[in-house]
mmCIF file of C-alpha atoms in Angstrom:
data_model
loop_
_atom_site.group_PDB
_atom_site.id
_atom_site.type_symbol
_atom_site.label_atom_id
_atom_site.label_comp_id
_atom_site.label_asym_id
_atom_site.label_seq_id
_atom_site.Cartn_x
_atom_site.Cartn_y
_atom_site.Cartn_z
ATOM 1 C CA THR A 1 92.702 72.013 31.644
ATOM 2 C CA PRO A 2 89.943 72.420 29.063
ATOM 3 C CA GLU A 3 91.134 69.307 27.195
ATOM 4 C CA ALA A 4 91.011 67.232 30.389
ATOM 5 C CA ALA A 5 87.365 68.153 31.027
ATOM 6 C CA PRO A 6 86.008 66.195 28.051
ATOM 7 C CA LYS A 7 88.141 63.222 29.065
ATOM 8 C CA ALA A 8 86.840 63.492 32.638
ATOM 9 C CA ASP A 9 83.288 63.607 31.336
ATOM 10 C CA ALA A 10 84.057 60.624 29.151
ATOM 11 C CA ALA A 11 85.391 58.759 32.205
ATOM 12 C CA ARG A 12 82.121 59.287 34.004
ATOM 13 C CA PRO A 13 79.465 56.760 33.222
ATOM 14 C CA ALA A 14 76.417 58.257 31.584
ATOM 15 C CA PRO A 15 73.209 57.840 33.538
ATOM 16 C CA ALA A 16 71.266 54.886 32.291
ATOM 17 C CA GLU A 17 68.173 55.857 30.440
ATOM 18 C CA THR A 18 65.231 53.602 30.846
ATOM 19 C CA ASP A 19 62.020 54.753 29.367
ATOM 20 C CA GLY A 20 62.351 58.254 30.972
ATOM 21 C CA LYS A 21 62.887 56.746 34.375
ATOM 22 C CA ALA A 22 65.858 57.462 36.650
ATOM 23 C CA ALA A 23 68.696 54.985 36.840
ATOM 24 C CA PRO A 24 68.259 52.144 39.305
ATOM 25 C CA GLU A 25 70.988 53.544 41.633
ATOM 26 C CA HIS A 26 69.113 56.843 41.867
ATOM 27 C CA ASP A 27 65.873 54.973 42.576
ATOM 28 C CA ALA A 28 67.618 53.202 45.471
ATOM 29 C CA ALA A 29 68.822 56.544 46.899
ATOM 30 C CA LYS A 30 65.320 58.011 46.606
ATOM 31 C CA ALA A 31 63.804 54.984 48.254
ATOM 32 C CA GLY A 32 66.156 55.402 51.234
ATOM 33 C CA GLY A 33 68.316 52.495 50.209
ATOM 34 C CA HIS A 34 72.074 52.333 50.591
ATOM 35 C CA VAL A 35 74.275 53.437 47.740
ATOM 36 C CA GLU A 36 77.743 51.963 47.901
ATOM 37 C CA GLU A 37 80.755 54.248 48.280
ATOM 38 C CA LYS A 38 82.370 53.072 45.093
ATOM 39 C CA ASP A 39 79.200 54.029 43.179
ATOM 40 C CA LEU A 40 79.443 57.572 44.587
ATOM 41 C CA LEU A 41 83.166 57.793 43.842
ATOM 42 C CA ALA A 42 82.596 56.723 40.286
ATOM 43 C CA ASP A 43 81.245 60.222 39.550
ATOM 44 C CA PHE A 44 84.681 61.811 40.298
ATOM 45 C CA THR A 45 87.916 61.852 38.368
ATOM 46 C CA LYS A 46 91.165 60.709 39.929
ATOM 47 C CA GLU A 47 92.307 64.325 40.329
ATOM 48 C CA GLU A 48 89.037 65.294 41.988
ATOM 49 C CA LEU A 49 89.336 62.346 44.354
ATOM 50 C CA THR A 50 92.888 63.410 45.224
ATOM 51 C CA VAL A 51 91.707 66.935 45.972
ATOM 52 C CA LEU A 52 88.823 65.612 48.082
ATOM 53 C CA TYR A 53 91.201 63.333 49.977
ATOM 54 C CA ASP A 54 93.630 66.222 50.578
ATOM 55 C CA LEU A 55 90.777 68.430 51.764
ATOM 56 C CA ALA A 56 89.585 65.721 54.158
ATOM 57 C CA GLN A 57 93.077 65.372 55.579
ATOM 58 C CA ARG A 58 93.380 69.145 55.900
ATOM 59 C CA ARG A 59 90.008 69.306 57.692
ATOM 60 C CA GLU A 60 91.133 66.570 60.086
ATOM 61 C CA LEU A 61 94.368 68.465 60.782
ATOM 62 C CA LEU A 62 92.436 71.691 61.373
ATOM 63 C CA ASP A 63 90.039 69.884 63.723
ATOM 64 C CA GLN A 64 93.013 68.513 65.671
ATOM 65 C CA ARG A 65 94.570 71.975 65.897
ATOM 66 C CA GLU A 66 91.268 73.466 67.033
ATOM 67 C CA ALA A 67 90.959 70.811 69.752
ATOM 68 C CA ALA A 68 94.541 71.533 70.871
ATOM 69 C CA LEU A 69 93.810 75.279 70.976
ATOM 70 C CA VAL A 70 90.642 74.718 72.995
ATOM 71 C CA ALA A 71 92.601 72.554 75.461
ATOM 72 C CA ARG A 72 95.386 75.145 75.661
ATOM 73 C CA GLU A 73 92.856 77.926 76.233
ATOM 74 C CA ALA A 74 91.318 75.910 79.077
ATOM 75 C CA LEU A 75 94.769 75.482 80.632
ATOM 76 C CA VAL A 76 95.499 79.197 80.313
ATOM 77 C CA ASP A 77 92.134 80.060 81.891
ATOM 78 C CA ALA A 78 92.817 77.680 84.776
ATOM 79 C CA ALA A 79 96.308 79.140 85.245
ATOM 80 C CA ASP A 80 94.865 82.677 85.189
ATOM 81 C CA LYS A 81 92.361 81.738 87.886
ATOM 82 C CA ARG A 82 95.077 80.167 90.038
ATOM 83 C CA MET A 83 97.292 83.221 89.541
ATOM 84 C CA ALA A 84 94.467 85.607 90.454
ATOM 85 C CA ALA A 85 93.793 83.551 93.595
ATOM 86 C CA ARG A 86 97.509 83.708 94.511
ATOM 87 C CA VAL A 87 97.584 87.471 93.939
ATOM 88 C CA ASP A 88 94.528 87.889 96.181
ATOM 89 C CA GLU A 89 96.157 85.693 98.812
ATOM 90 C CA MET A 90 99.411 87.677 98.614
ATOM 91 C CA GLN A 91 97.552 90.973 98.916
ATOM 92 C CA GLY A 92 95.755 89.650 101.991
ATOM 93 C CA LEU A 93 99.073 88.565 103.508
ATOM 94 C CA ARG A 94 100.607 91.943 102.700
ATOM 95 C CA LYS A 95 97.767 93.748 104.480
ATOM 96 C CA SER A 96 98.135 91.443 107.477
ATOM 97 C CA ILE A 97 101.887 92.027 107.642
ATOM 98 C CA GLU A 98 101.470 95.797 107.283
ATOM 99 C CA GLU A 99 98.952 95.768 110.133
ATOM 100 C CA LEU A 100 101.284 93.701 112.333
ATOM 101 C CA VAL A 101 104.196 96.030 111.577
ATOM 102 C CA ARG A 102 102.040 99.054 112.398
ATOM 103 C CA GLN A 103 100.964 97.464 115.682
ATOM 104 C CA TYR A 104 104.569 96.596 116.516
ATOM 105 C CA ASP A 105 105.743 100.135 115.692
ATOM 106 C CA ASP A 106 102.964 101.618 117.836
ATOM 107 C CA GLN A 107 103.856 99.362 120.742
ATOM 108 C CA GLU A 108 107.566 100.129 120.395
ATOM 109 C CA ARG A 109 106.861 103.862 120.217
ATOM 110 C CA LYS A 110 104.749 103.695 123.387
ATOM 111 C CA GLU A 111 107.457 101.763 125.204
ATOM 112 C CA LEU A 112 110.105 104.272 124.074
ATOM 113 C CA GLU A 113 107.911 107.165 125.210
ATOM 114 C CA GLY A 114 107.727 105.549 128.658
ATOM 115 C CA VAL A 115 111.526 105.221 128.841
ATOM 116 C CA VAL A 116 111.977 108.793 127.603
ATOM 117 C CA LYS A 117 109.630 110.112 130.305
ATOM 118 C CA ILE A 118 111.711 108.338 132.943
ATOM 119 C CA TYR A 119 114.969 109.955 131.740
ATOM 120 C CA GLU A 120 113.331 113.369 131.298
ATOM 121 C CA ALA A 121 112.094 113.191 134.902
ATOM 122 C CA MET A 122 115.624 112.455 136.193
ATOM 123 C CA LYS A 123 118.238 115.056 137.023
ATOM 124 C CA PRO A 124 120.401 115.697 133.910
ATOM 125 C CA LYS A 125 123.593 114.566 135.714
ATOM 126 C CA ASP A 126 121.996 111.228 136.761
ATOM 127 C CA ALA A 127 120.451 110.629 133.334
ATOM 128 C CA ALA A 128 123.773 111.445 131.627
ATOM 129 C CA ALA A 129 125.648 108.926 133.812
ATOM 130 C CA ILE A 130 123.296 106.119 132.702
ATOM 131 C CA LEU A 131 122.786 107.147 129.064
ATOM 132 C CA GLU A 132 126.468 107.559 128.210
ATOM 133 C CA LYS A 133 127.020 103.844 128.997
ATOM 134 C CA LEU A 134 124.290 102.661 126.573
ATOM 135 C CA GLU A 135 125.011 101.404 123.061
ATOM 136 C CA MET A 136 124.805 104.180 120.474
ATOM 137 C CA PRO A 137 121.626 102.996 118.608
ATOM 138 C CA ILE A 138 119.667 102.744 121.874
ATOM 139 C CA LEU A 139 121.056 106.053 123.139
ATOM 140 C CA LEU A 140 120.157 107.795 119.880
ATOM 141 C CA SER A 141 116.591 106.502 119.867
ATOM 142 C CA ILE A 142 116.077 107.788 123.423
ATOM 143 C CA VAL A 143 117.734 111.156 122.790
ATOM 144 C CA ASP A 144 115.815 111.634 119.510
ATOM 145 C CA ALA A 145 112.516 111.157 121.339
ATOM 146 C CA MET A 146 113.388 113.588 124.152
ATOM 147 C CA LYS A 147 112.546 117.272 124.234
ATOM 148 C CA GLU A 148 115.459 119.413 123.040
ATOM 149 C CA LYS A 149 115.735 121.310 126.316
ATOM 150 C CA LYS A 150 116.100 118.066 128.293
ATOM 151 C CA THR A 151 118.513 116.624 125.709
ATOM 152 C CA SER A 152 120.797 119.643 125.865
ATOM 153 C CA ALA A 153 120.985 119.489 129.676
ATOM 154 C CA ILE A 154 121.818 115.772 129.595
ATOM 155 C CA LEU A 155 124.462 116.209 126.856
ATOM 156 C CA ALA A 156 126.060 119.016 128.897
ATOM 157 C CA ALA A 157 126.338 116.665 131.866
ATOM 158 C CA MET A 158 127.867 113.818 129.819
ATOM 159 C CA ASN A 159 131.533 113.016 129.329
ATOM 160 C CA PRO A 160 132.637 115.461 126.577
ATOM 161 C CA ASP A 161 133.948 112.689 124.256
ATOM 162 C CA ARG A 162 130.728 110.711 124.535
ATOM 163 C CA ALA A 163 128.638 113.876 124.075
ATOM 164 C CA ARG A 164 130.634 114.643 120.905
ATOM 165 C CA GLN A 165 130.006 111.101 119.577
ATOM 166 C CA VAL A 166 126.283 111.382 120.322
ATOM 167 C CA THR A 167 126.107 114.784 118.624
ATOM 168 C CA ALA A 168 127.970 113.508 115.544
ATOM 169 C CA GLU A 169 125.651 110.490 115.262
ATOM 170 C CA MET A 170 122.564 112.683 115.702
ATOM 171 C CA ALA A 171 123.821 114.974 112.954
ATOM 172 C CA ARG A 172 124.613 112.041 110.661
ATOM 173 C CA LYS A 173 121.205 110.564 111.318
ATOM 174 C CA LYS A 174 119.499 113.856 110.524
ATOM 175 C CA ALA A 175 121.882 114.428 107.584
ATOM 176 C CA ILE A 176 123.184 117.748 108.866
ATOM 177 C CA ASP A 177 126.459 118.831 107.309
ATOM 178 C CA LEU A 178 128.851 119.776 110.114
ATOM 179 C CA SER A 179 131.808 120.499 107.819
ATOM 180 C CA GLY A 180 131.375 124.272 108.217
ATOM 181 C CA ILE A 181 131.717 124.142 112.001
ATOM 182 C CA ARG A 182 135.214 124.835 113.363
ATOM 183 C CA GLU A 183 136.953 122.893 116.088
ATOM 184 C CA SER A 184 135.927 125.611 118.538
ATOM 185 C CA GLY A 185 132.316 124.698 117.953
ATOM 186 C CA LYS A 186 131.478 128.055 116.384
ATOM 187 C CA PRO A 187 130.112 128.226 112.836
ATOM 188 C CA GLY A 188 132.135 130.018 110.290
#
């Protein structure tokens, strides 16, 4: 307050005047001597000292927070680097797995083609006798890979019940709706 200012000025010691020379404490500071802390604090009021103390504490708190943020940022950066390395590693593994699956599929396809050629080369009656005893998934994979003309001849030579099962599974696999076909086998 304006009234407090004159009191504060009154609380401050007036600089000593000695024949136009500076006070001895100022001479010591100019000469590079040490001025005691209590001499420096004597220039401030109690309220000013409180504010200075609060500001010093606030600065210390801010410095601590800044140090914590710097440490946290370093941790986040390290975690980001580890995560990026893991992502790269996972992508490499994914490519390796995809390549292995492709190689496996190619090998399986070649083996199936070899089996299909054997059955296509056989007489339909002989092929039908063997194929109708196979499990349905194996039978379907062979029949699906065969030429339609060969498949139809083999199905005609099969037991009618087994041929019907194979046909139904082929239709289900290819998602053909057979609901419009009558019992006689004619559409309509």
